[in-house]
Coordinates of C-alpha atoms and ligand atoms in Angstrom, one line a residue:
M1 CA 0.0 0.0 0.0
A2 CA 1.4 3.4 -0.9
H3 CA 1.6 5.8 2.1
T4 CA 2.2 9.5 2.7
I5 CA 5.3 9.6 4.9
C6 CA 6.9 12.6 6.6
L7 CA 10.4 11.7 7.6
I8 CA 12.4 14.2 9.8
A9 CA 16.1 14.0 10.5
S10 CA 18.7 16.4 11.8
E11 CA 21.3 15.3 9.1
V12 CA 21.0 13.7 5.7
T13 CA 23.6 12.5 3.2
P14 CA 24.8 14.1 0.9
Y15 CA 23.8 17.5 2.3
A16 CA 25.1 17.4 5.9
K17 CA 26.6 14.5 7.8
T18 CA 28.4 13.7 11.0
G19 CA 27.6 9.9 11.1
G20 CA 25.4 7.0 10.1
L21 CA 22.1 8.8 10.8
A22 CA 22.7 10.9 7.7
D23 CA 23.4 7.9 5.5
V24 CA 20.3 6.1 6.8
A25 CA 17.9 9.0 6.5
G26 CA 19.0 9.7 2.9
A27 CA 19.0 6.0 1.8
L28 CA 15.6 5.2 3.5
A29 CA 14.1 8.2 1.8
K30 CA 15.4 7.1 -1.5
H31 CA 14.1 3.6 -1.0
L32 CA 10.6 4.8 0.1
H33 CA 10.3 7.2 -2.8
G34 CA 11.4 4.5 -5.2
A35 CA 8.8 2.1 -3.8
G36 CA 6.1 4.6 -4.8
H37 CA 5.3 6.3 -1.5
D38 CA 4.7 10.0 -1.2
L39 CA 7.8 10.6 0.9
R40 CA 8.8 14.1 2.1
L41 CA 12.0 14.4 4.1
F42 CA 12.5 17.4 6.3
M43 CA 15.8 18.7 7.8
P44 CA 17.4 22.0 8.8
L45 CA 19.1 24.1 6.2
H46 CA 22.5 23.9 8.0
A47 CA 25.1 26.5 7.1
V48 CA 27.4 23.8 5.8
I49 CA 25.0 22.8 3.1
D50 CA 26.3 23.9 -0.3
R51 CA 23.1 25.3 -1.9
S52 CA 24.4 25.6 -5.4
L53 CA 26.0 22.2 -5.5
H54 CA 22.8 20.5 -4.4
A55 CA 20.4 22.9 -6.3
V56 CA 18.7 23.9 -3.1
A57 CA 15.9 26.3 -4.1
P58 CA 13.3 28.3 -2.2
V59 CA 9.7 27.0 -2.3
P60 CA 7.4 29.7 -3.7
G61 CA 4.8 30.7 -1.1
F62 CA 6.9 29.4 1.8
V63 CA 9.0 32.5 2.4
D64 CA 9.4 34.4 5.7
L65 CA 6.9 32.4 7.6
P66 CA 6.2 32.8 11.3
L67 CA 7.0 30.0 13.7
E68 CA 5.7 30.8 17.1
F69 CA 5.6 28.6 20.2
G70 CA 6.2 29.2 23.9
P71 CA 8.0 32.5 24.3
H72 CA 9.6 32.3 20.8
R73 CA 8.9 34.2 17.6
F74 CA 11.0 32.8 14.8
R75 CA 10.8 33.4 11.0
Y76 CA 11.8 30.8 8.5
S77 CA 11.6 29.9 4.8
L78 CA 11.3 26.5 3.2
H79 CA 13.8 25.3 0.6
R80 CA 13.7 22.2 -1.5
A81 CA 16.2 19.8 -3.1
A82 CA 15.9 16.4 -4.8
L83 CA 17.9 13.5 -3.5
P84 CA 20.6 12.3 -6.0
H85 CA 19.9 9.1 -7.8
S86 CA 16.3 9.4 -6.7
G87 CA 14.4 12.7 -7.0
A88 CA 12.8 12.2 -3.5
A89 CA 11.8 15.6 -2.1
V90 CA 14.0 17.0 0.7
Y91 CA 12.7 20.1 2.4
M92 CA 15.1 22.2 4.3
I93 CA 14.0 24.7 7.0
D94 CA 15.9 27.9 6.6
C95 CA 16.0 29.7 9.9
P96 CA 19.5 31.3 10.2
E97 CA 19.0 32.2 13.8
L98 CA 18.9 28.5 14.6
Y99 CA 20.9 26.8 11.8
A100 CA 23.5 29.2 10.5
R101 CA 26.2 27.7 12.7
P102 CA 29.6 26.3 11.7
V103 CA 28.8 22.8 13.0
L104 CA 25.7 20.7 13.0
Y105 CA 25.5 20.2 16.7
G106 CA 26.8 22.3 19.5
D107 CA 26.5 22.8 23.2
A108 CA 24.7 26.2 23.3
P109 CA 21.8 26.5 25.7
D110 CA 19.3 26.6 22.8
E111 CA 20.4 23.2 21.3
H112 CA 17.0 21.6 22.3
L113 CA 15.2 24.5 20.9
R114 CA 16.8 24.2 17.5
F115 CA 15.3 20.8 17.0
L116 CA 12.0 21.5 18.6
A117 CA 11.7 24.2 16.0
L118 CA 12.6 21.8 13.3
T119 CA 9.9 19.4 14.5
R120 CA 7.3 22.1 14.7
A121 CA 8.3 23.8 11.4
T122 CA 7.9 20.4 9.7
L123 CA 4.4 19.9 11.0
E124 CA 3.5 23.5 10.1
C125 CA 4.8 23.0 6.6
C126 CA 2.5 19.9 6.3
Q127 CA -0.4 22.2 7.3
R128 CA 0.5 24.8 4.8
M129 CA 0.9 22.2 2.1
G130 CA -2.5 20.8 3.1
W131 CA -0.7 17.5 3.2
S132 CA -1.8 14.8 5.6
P133 CA 1.0 12.3 6.4
Q134 CA -0.2 8.9 7.4
I135 CA 3.2 8.4 9.0
L136 CA 5.4 10.9 10.9
H137 CA 8.8 9.2 11.2
C138 CA 11.1 10.9 13.7
N139 CA 14.8 10.0 14.3
D140 CA 16.8 10.2 17.5
W141 CA 16.4 12.8 20.3
H142 CA 16.3 15.8 17.9
T143 CA 12.8 15.1 16.7
A144 CA 11.6 12.8 19.5
F145 CA 9.0 15.4 20.6
G146 CA 7.1 14.9 17.4
P147 CA 4.8 12.2 18.8
L148 CA 3.9 14.3 21.8
L149 CA 3.4 17.4 19.8
L150 CA 1.0 15.6 17.6
R151 CA -1.1 14.7 20.7
T152 CA -0.9 18.2 22.1
A153 CA 0.0 21.4 20.2
Y154 CA -1.3 20.0 16.9
A155 CA -4.1 17.7 18.1
W156 CA -6.7 20.3 17.1
D157 CA -5.9 19.8 13.4
A158 CA -7.9 17.2 11.6
L159 CA -5.1 17.0 9.1
F160 CA -3.2 14.9 11.6
A161 CA -6.2 12.8 12.8
R162 CA -4.9 9.7 11.1
T163 CA -1.1 10.4 11.5
H164 CA 0.8 7.6 13.2
S165 CA 4.2 8.3 14.7
V166 CA 7.3 6.2 14.5
L167 CA 10.5 7.0 16.5
T168 CA 13.7 5.4 15.3
I169 CA 16.5 5.3 17.9
H170 CA 19.9 5.4 16.2
N171 CA 21.9 6.0 19.3
I172 CA 20.6 6.0 22.8
G173 CA 23.8 7.6 24.1
Y174 CA 22.4 11.0 23.0
Q175 CA 19.1 11.9 24.7
G176 CA 18.7 15.6 24.3
V177 CA 18.4 16.5 28.0
F178 CA 17.7 20.1 28.9
P179 CA 16.9 21.9 32.2
A180 CA 13.3 21.8 33.4
D181 CA 13.3 25.6 33.7
R182 CA 13.2 25.6 29.9
V183 CA 9.8 23.8 29.9
A184 CA 8.1 26.7 28.3
D185 CA 10.1 26.1 25.1
L186 CA 7.9 23.1 24.5
G187 CA 4.9 25.4 24.0
I188 CA 2.4 23.0 25.5
P189 CA 1.5 24.8 28.8
A190 CA -1.8 23.0 29.2
D191 CA -0.2 19.6 28.8
L192 CA 2.7 19.6 31.2
G193 CA 1.1 16.7 33.0
R194 CA 2.0 14.5 30.1
L195 CA 5.8 15.1 30.7
H196 CA 7.7 12.5 32.7
Q197 CA 7.0 13.9 36.2
D198 CA 9.9 12.3 38.2
E199 CA 12.4 13.8 35.8
L200 CA 10.7 17.1 35.8
R201 CA 11.0 17.2 39.6
A202 CA 14.6 16.3 39.3
G203 CA 15.1 19.4 37.2
R204 CA 15.4 18.0 33.7
I205 CA 13.5 17.1 30.5
N206 CA 14.7 14.2 28.4
S207 CA 13.7 14.5 24.7
L208 CA 14.3 10.9 23.7
R209 CA 12.4 9.5 26.7
H210 CA 9.3 11.4 25.5
G211 CA 9.6 10.0 22.1
I212 CA 9.7 6.5 23.6
L213 CA 6.7 7.2 25.8
Y214 CA 4.5 8.6 23.0
A215 CA 5.5 7.2 19.7
D216 CA 3.0 4.7 18.2
A217 CA 5.9 2.5 17.2
I218 CA 9.5 2.5 18.2
T219 CA 12.3 1.0 16.1
T220 CA 16.0 0.8 16.5
V221 CA 18.6 0.0 14.0
S222 CA 19.3 -3.7 14.6
P223 CA 17.4 -6.6 16.3
T224 CA 20.2 -7.2 18.8
Y225 CA 20.3 -3.6 19.9
A226 CA 16.5 -3.7 20.3
R227 CA 17.0 -6.4 22.9
E228 CA 20.1 -4.8 24.5
I229 CA 18.5 -1.4 25.2
L230 CA 16.0 -3.1 27.5
T231 CA 18.9 -3.8 29.9
P232 CA 20.6 -1.4 32.3
R233 CA 24.0 -2.1 30.6
Y234 CA 22.8 -0.7 27.2
G235 CA 19.6 1.3 28.0
M236 CA 21.5 4.3 29.4
G237 CA 18.8 5.1 31.9
L238 CA 15.9 4.7 29.4
E239 CA 15.5 0.9 29.9
D240 CA 12.5 1.3 32.2
S241 CA 10.5 3.4 29.7
L242 CA 11.6 1.1 26.9
R243 CA 10.4 -2.0 28.8
E244 CA 7.0 -0.3 29.3
R245 CA 6.8 0.1 25.6
A246 CA 8.5 -3.2 24.6
A247 CA 5.3 -4.3 22.8
V248 CA 5.8 -1.6 20.1
L249 CA 9.6 -1.8 19.9
R250 CA 11.4 -3.7 17.1
G251 CA 14.8 -3.8 15.6
I252 CA 15.3 -3.2 11.8
L253 CA 18.8 -3.6 10.6
N254 CA 20.1 -0.6 8.5
G255 CA 20.7 -1.1 4.9
V256 CA 23.6 0.0 2.7
D257 CA 23.3 2.5 -0.1
Y258 CA 25.3 0.5 -2.7
D259 CA 25.1 3.5 -5.1
D260 CA 27.6 5.2 -2.8
W261 CA 29.4 2.2 -1.3
D262 CA 30.4 -0.4 -3.8
P263 CA 33.9 -1.0 -5.2
R264 CA 32.5 -1.9 -8.6
H265 CA 31.6 1.8 -9.2
D266 CA 33.0 3.8 -6.2
R267 CA 33.2 7.4 -7.4
Y268 CA 36.4 8.1 -5.4
L269 CA 38.4 5.2 -6.8
P270 CA 40.4 5.4 -10.0
R271 CA 39.8 1.7 -10.7
H272 CA 37.1 -0.6 -9.7
F273 CA 36.9 -4.2 -8.5
G274 CA 34.6 -7.0 -7.5
P275 CA 35.0 -10.5 -6.1
G276 CA 36.5 -11.6 -9.5
S277 CA 39.1 -8.8 -9.7
L278 CA 40.9 -8.8 -6.3
D279 CA 44.1 -8.0 -8.1
V280 CA 42.7 -4.4 -8.5
K281 CA 42.1 -4.2 -4.7
A282 CA 45.7 -5.2 -4.2
Q283 CA 46.9 -2.5 -6.7
L284 CA 44.8 0.1 -4.9
K285 CA 46.3 -1.0 -1.6
H286 CA 49.7 -0.6 -3.0
E287 CA 49.0 2.8 -4.4
F288 CA 47.5 3.9 -1.1
L289 CA 50.4 2.7 0.9
E290 CA 52.8 4.5 -1.5
R291 CA 50.8 7.7 -1.3
L292 CA 50.8 7.6 2.5
K293 CA 54.5 6.8 2.5
L294 CA 54.0 3.7 4.5
R295 CA 56.8 1.0 4.5
H296 CA 55.4 -2.3 3.3
G297 CA 56.4 -5.7 2.1
P298 CA 54.5 -8.3 0.0
R299 CA 52.5 -9.7 3.0
T300 CA 52.1 -6.5 5.1
A301 CA 48.5 -6.3 6.4
L302 CA 46.9 -2.8 6.3
L303 CA 44.5 -2.2 9.2
G304 CA 41.9 0.5 8.7
I305 CA 39.8 2.7 11.0
V306 CA 37.1 5.2 10.0
S307 CA 35.3 6.4 13.1
R308 CA 34.1 9.1 15.4
L309 CA 36.7 8.8 18.1
T310 CA 34.5 8.2 21.1
A311 CA 34.4 5.5 23.8
Q312 CA 31.4 4.0 22.0
K313 CA 33.7 2.8 19.2
G314 CA 35.9 0.7 21.5
L315 CA 39.0 2.8 21.2
D316 CA 40.0 1.9 24.8
L317 CA 40.7 -1.6 23.5
L318 CA 42.9 -0.3 20.7
V319 CA 44.9 1.9 23.1
D320 CA 46.2 -1.3 24.8
T321 CA 46.5 -3.6 21.8
L322 CA 47.7 -1.6 18.7
P323 CA 51.1 -0.8 20.2
V324 CA 51.7 -4.5 20.8
V325 CA 50.6 -5.5 17.3
L326 CA 52.8 -2.9 15.7
A327 CA 55.7 -4.1 17.7
Q328 CA 55.2 -7.8 16.9
R329 CA 53.5 -8.1 13.5
D330 CA 54.0 -7.0 9.9
V331 CA 51.2 -4.4 9.8
C332 CA 50.5 -0.8 8.9
L333 CA 47.6 1.3 10.2
M334 CA 45.5 4.0 8.6
A335 CA 43.2 5.8 11.0
L336 CA 40.7 8.5 9.9
G337 CA 38.6 10.3 12.5
S338 CA 38.2 12.9 15.1
G339 CA 36.6 13.2 18.5
D340 CA 37.8 12.9 22.1
A341 CA 41.1 14.6 22.6
H342 CA 42.8 11.6 24.4
Y343 CA 42.0 9.2 21.5
E344 CA 43.3 11.7 19.0
S345 CA 46.5 12.1 21.0
F346 CA 46.9 8.4 21.3
L347 CA 46.7 7.9 17.5
A348 CA 48.9 10.9 16.9
S349 CA 51.5 9.5 19.3
L350 CA 51.3 6.1 17.5
Q351 CA 52.1 7.9 14.3
Q352 CA 55.0 9.7 15.9
R353 CA 56.4 6.4 17.2
Y354 CA 55.9 4.6 13.8
P355 CA 56.1 7.3 11.2
D356 CA 56.6 4.8 8.4
R357 CA 53.8 2.4 9.5
V358 CA 51.0 4.5 10.9
V359 CA 49.0 7.4 9.5
F360 CA 46.5 9.2 11.5
H361 CA 44.3 11.7 9.5
R362 CA 42.5 13.8 12.1
G363 CA 39.3 15.1 10.6
Y364 CA 36.5 14.2 8.3
S365 CA 37.0 13.2 4.6
D366 CA 34.5 11.3 2.5
P367 CA 37.1 10.4 -0.2
L368 CA 39.6 9.1 2.3
A369 CA 36.8 7.1 4.0
H370 CA 36.2 5.3 0.7
W371 CA 39.9 4.8 0.2
V372 CA 40.4 3.2 3.6
E373 CA 37.5 0.8 2.9
A374 CA 38.9 -0.1 -0.5
A375 CA 42.6 -0.4 0.3
S376 CA 42.6 -2.0 3.8
D377 CA 42.8 -5.7 4.5
I378 CA 41.2 -5.5 7.9
F379 CA 38.8 -3.0 9.4
L380 CA 38.7 -2.4 13.2
M381 CA 35.3 -1.8 14.8
P382 CA 35.5 -3.2 18.4
S383 CA 32.6 -1.1 19.7
L384 CA 31.6 -0.9 23.3
Y385 CA 28.1 -0.6 21.9
E386 CA 26.9 -0.2 18.3
P387 CA 23.2 0.3 17.5
C388 CA 23.9 -0.8 13.9
G389 CA 27.1 0.4 12.5
L390 CA 27.5 1.0 8.7
N391 CA 31.3 0.8 8.3
Q392 CA 31.4 -3.0 8.9
M393 CA 28.8 -3.5 6.2
Y394 CA 30.7 -1.2 3.8
S395 CA 33.9 -3.2 4.7
L396 CA 32.3 -6.5 3.8
R397 CA 31.4 -5.2 0.3
Y398 CA 35.0 -4.0 -0.2
G399 CA 36.5 -7.3 0.8
T400 CA 38.0 -5.7 3.9
I401 CA 37.5 -8.1 6.8
P402 CA 35.9 -6.5 9.8
I403 CA 37.0 -7.3 13.4
V404 CA 34.0 -6.5 15.5
R405 CA 32.7 -7.1 19.0
R406 CA 29.5 -9.1 19.2
T407 CA 27.1 -6.3 20.1
G408 CA 24.2 -4.5 18.4
G409 CA 24.2 -4.4 14.6
L410 CA 27.8 -5.8 14.5
A411 CA 26.4 -9.1 15.9
D412 CA 23.7 -9.0 13.3
S413 CA 25.8 -8.3 10.3
V414 CA 29.2 -10.1 10.7
Q415 CA 29.4 -13.9 11.2
Q416 CA 32.4 -15.5 12.8
Y417 CA 34.7 -17.1 10.2
D418 CA 34.9 -20.9 10.8
E419 CA 38.0 -22.5 9.3
A420 CA 36.4 -26.0 9.6
T421 CA 33.4 -25.1 7.4
G422 CA 34.9 -22.2 5.4
Q423 CA 31.8 -20.2 6.4
G424 CA 31.7 -16.7 8.0
T425 CA 32.5 -13.1 7.1
G426 CA 34.7 -11.6 9.8
I427 CA 36.3 -11.9 13.2
V428 CA 33.9 -11.6 16.1
F429 CA 34.8 -11.4 19.8
D430 CA 32.6 -11.2 22.9
D431 CA 34.2 -9.7 25.9
F432 CA 35.0 -6.0 26.0
D433 CA 38.6 -6.6 27.3
V434 CA 42.1 -6.5 26.0
P435 CA 42.8 -10.3 25.8
A436 CA 39.7 -10.7 23.6
M437 CA 40.7 -7.8 21.3
A438 CA 44.3 -9.2 21.1
W439 CA 43.0 -12.6 20.3
A440 CA 40.8 -11.2 17.4
L441 CA 43.7 -9.2 16.0
G442 CA 46.0 -12.2 16.2
R443 CA 43.5 -14.5 14.5
A444 CA 42.8 -12.0 11.7
L445 CA 46.5 -11.6 11.0
D446 CA 47.1 -15.4 11.1
L447 CA 44.4 -15.9 8.6
H448 CA 45.7 -13.1 6.5
A449 CA 49.1 -14.9 6.4
R450 CA 47.4 -17.8 4.6
P451 CA 46.3 -16.5 1.2
A452 CA 44.0 -19.3 0.2
E453 CA 42.1 -19.1 3.5
W454 CA 42.0 -15.3 3.3
R455 CA 40.6 -15.4 -0.3
R456 CA 37.8 -17.6 0.9
L457 CA 36.9 -15.3 3.8
V458 CA 37.1 -12.2 1.5
G459 CA 34.8 -14.0 -1.0
N460 CA 32.2 -14.7 1.7
A461 CA 32.4 -11.1 2.9
M462 CA 31.8 -9.6 -0.6
A463 CA 28.9 -11.9 -1.2
Q464 CA 26.8 -10.3 1.6
D465 CA 23.8 -8.2 0.6
F466 CA 22.5 -5.5 3.0
S467 CA 20.7 -3.5 0.3
W468 CA 17.8 -1.3 1.2
Q469 CA 15.7 -3.4 -1.1
R470 CA 15.7 -5.9 1.7
Q471 CA 15.7 -3.7 4.8
G472 CA 13.3 -1.0 3.5
V473 CA 10.5 -3.5 3.1
L474 CA 10.5 -4.0 6.9
Y475 CA 9.8 -0.3 7.4
E476 CA 7.1 -0.5 4.8
Q477 CA 5.5 -3.4 6.6
L478 CA 5.6 -1.4 9.8
Y479 CA 3.8 1.5 8.1
D480 CA 1.2 -0.9 6.7
E481 CA 0.5 -2.2 10.2
L482 CA 0.2 1.3 11.6
A483 CA -1.9 2.7 8.8
G484 CA -4.1 -0.3 8.8
A485 CA -4.6 -0.1 12.5
Ligands
ADP501 P1 28.1 6.3 13.8 O1 26.8 6.8 13.1 O2 27.9 5.9 15.2 O3 29.2 7.3 13.7 P2 28.1 4.4 11.6 O4 29.1 3.2 11.3 O5 26.7 4.1 11.5 O6 28.6 5.0 13.0 O7 28.3 5.5 10.5 C1 29.4 6.3 10.4 C2 29.4 7.0 9.0 O8 30.2 8.1 9.1 C3 30.0 6.1 7.9 O9 29.4 6.5 6.7 C4 31.5 6.6 8.0 O10 32.1 6.3 6.7 C5 31.3 8.0 8.3 N1 32.5 8.6 9.0 C6 32.8 8.5 10.3 N2 33.9 9.2 10.6 C7 34.3 9.7 9.4 C8 35.4 10.6 9.0 N3 36.3 11.0 9.9 N4 35.6 10.9 7.7 C9 34.6 10.5 6.8 N5 33.6 9.7 7.1 C10 33.4 9.3 8.4
GLC502 C1 24.2 5.8 15.1 C2 24.8 4.6 15.6 C3 25.2 3.7 14.5 C4 24.2 3.5 13.5 C5 23.8 4.9 13.0 C6 22.7 4.9 11.9 O1 25.0 6.9 15.0 O2 25.9 4.9 16.5 O3 25.5 2.4 15.1 O4 24.6 2.8 12.4 O5 23.3 5.7 14.0 O6 21.6 4.2 12.3

């Protein structure tokens, strides 16, 4: 059944991205549009968005509009772009007061307000378009007040009478907590009784919790993470609310946009490869190592990292294991990322210690991310927790063997390689500790030293299919269930 779907996200590839949320929002929109739904995706017109590159144009009749709630009086305009390789409509809220900032997210006291405004402006644009979405699909804490706003501030409007809300949790580590003395920013003075009262008394308001409490359906980005977040270890304080709503919670593994992430046509690579042309992968590795001025012999293994440098990504395990591996084995390391200062200085010091074997590129670079995926032999992703993770799935397609911890989407997308059967796609370890990480690195390098075994593993990895054709259908089924309800 074709639906009208309003999707809201704080970041969307290729316009503005800090992590996987942007990739997923863009790719899901593409899938839904391609499947024949009337899909409209809303996001802020962030200052980093290149308007001419992406042909972002004002929407006639949607210029200099008022956005008024609580004590606030904003003005905004609506812009529109079409998603590449798709044509799906992306609407961008232009409100310089809120979005003309050098970075997508900050720690200014109005951070919650920026995204409350996005959520409200989206609903008000639906009203001005006279467009009634059957599904309001919110993502992460930024837009998590959507479900409650539908039941309060916008409940009077018959346009939304049949709108069902979905909240997708991409990362429970970010909850959008703000002080209770900013409660007026919600603009729902008559409905404050609907807020989580214990938290209010404790002086705070938790955006994500209210999405969990009021969404008609909750999804998260892998089946394993959907189970994990019901526990204190992974729920980060929201496990009680999630358990209350467990009946409407499900995990849907993210898909991969193979238009962007496939070595057979990767736009950043000078030559392309597939499972039958691994010699090209070897050439690319050679070129990359030469370009990075890394010393290498015929069997040197290249380890790759592309990551936000935060505790979530398991960097603490690498701090203790990489120096040993570099001292003992024939490896080079290419790490791309930025984040917490102590992880950045750890990687910088590793580079200083091994200038001809380690490169740390501090920062963000899309072309380099693709090169790391293509040229590496082994990809390191030993996350402490991982709602889904995209890089391990990208790695599989590029024949770059992921080392992952068995958690969240990593557990759902990488299978332990079994030498006895020749089945499996990567190296998986369970315990978040140094011996387990060291074991995984050792095993990967031992396998890499046996070319026939390695080719088999690489073949298995490259044969995996995480396309949105498969995963998107699960969202469509959810929408069917809700709209039919
Ligand atoms: P998360 O969203 O938690 O950061 P994911 O694995 O879901 O993790 O997605 C990360 C996305 O961000 C991937 O597309 C990855 O290539 C990209 N990425 C992360 N760090 C960088 C970086 N420094 N430069 C370029 N791309 C990056
Ligand atoms: C989050 C998670 C990551 C997930 C991404 C997209 O940032 O950390 O695991 O893949 O969102 O859903």
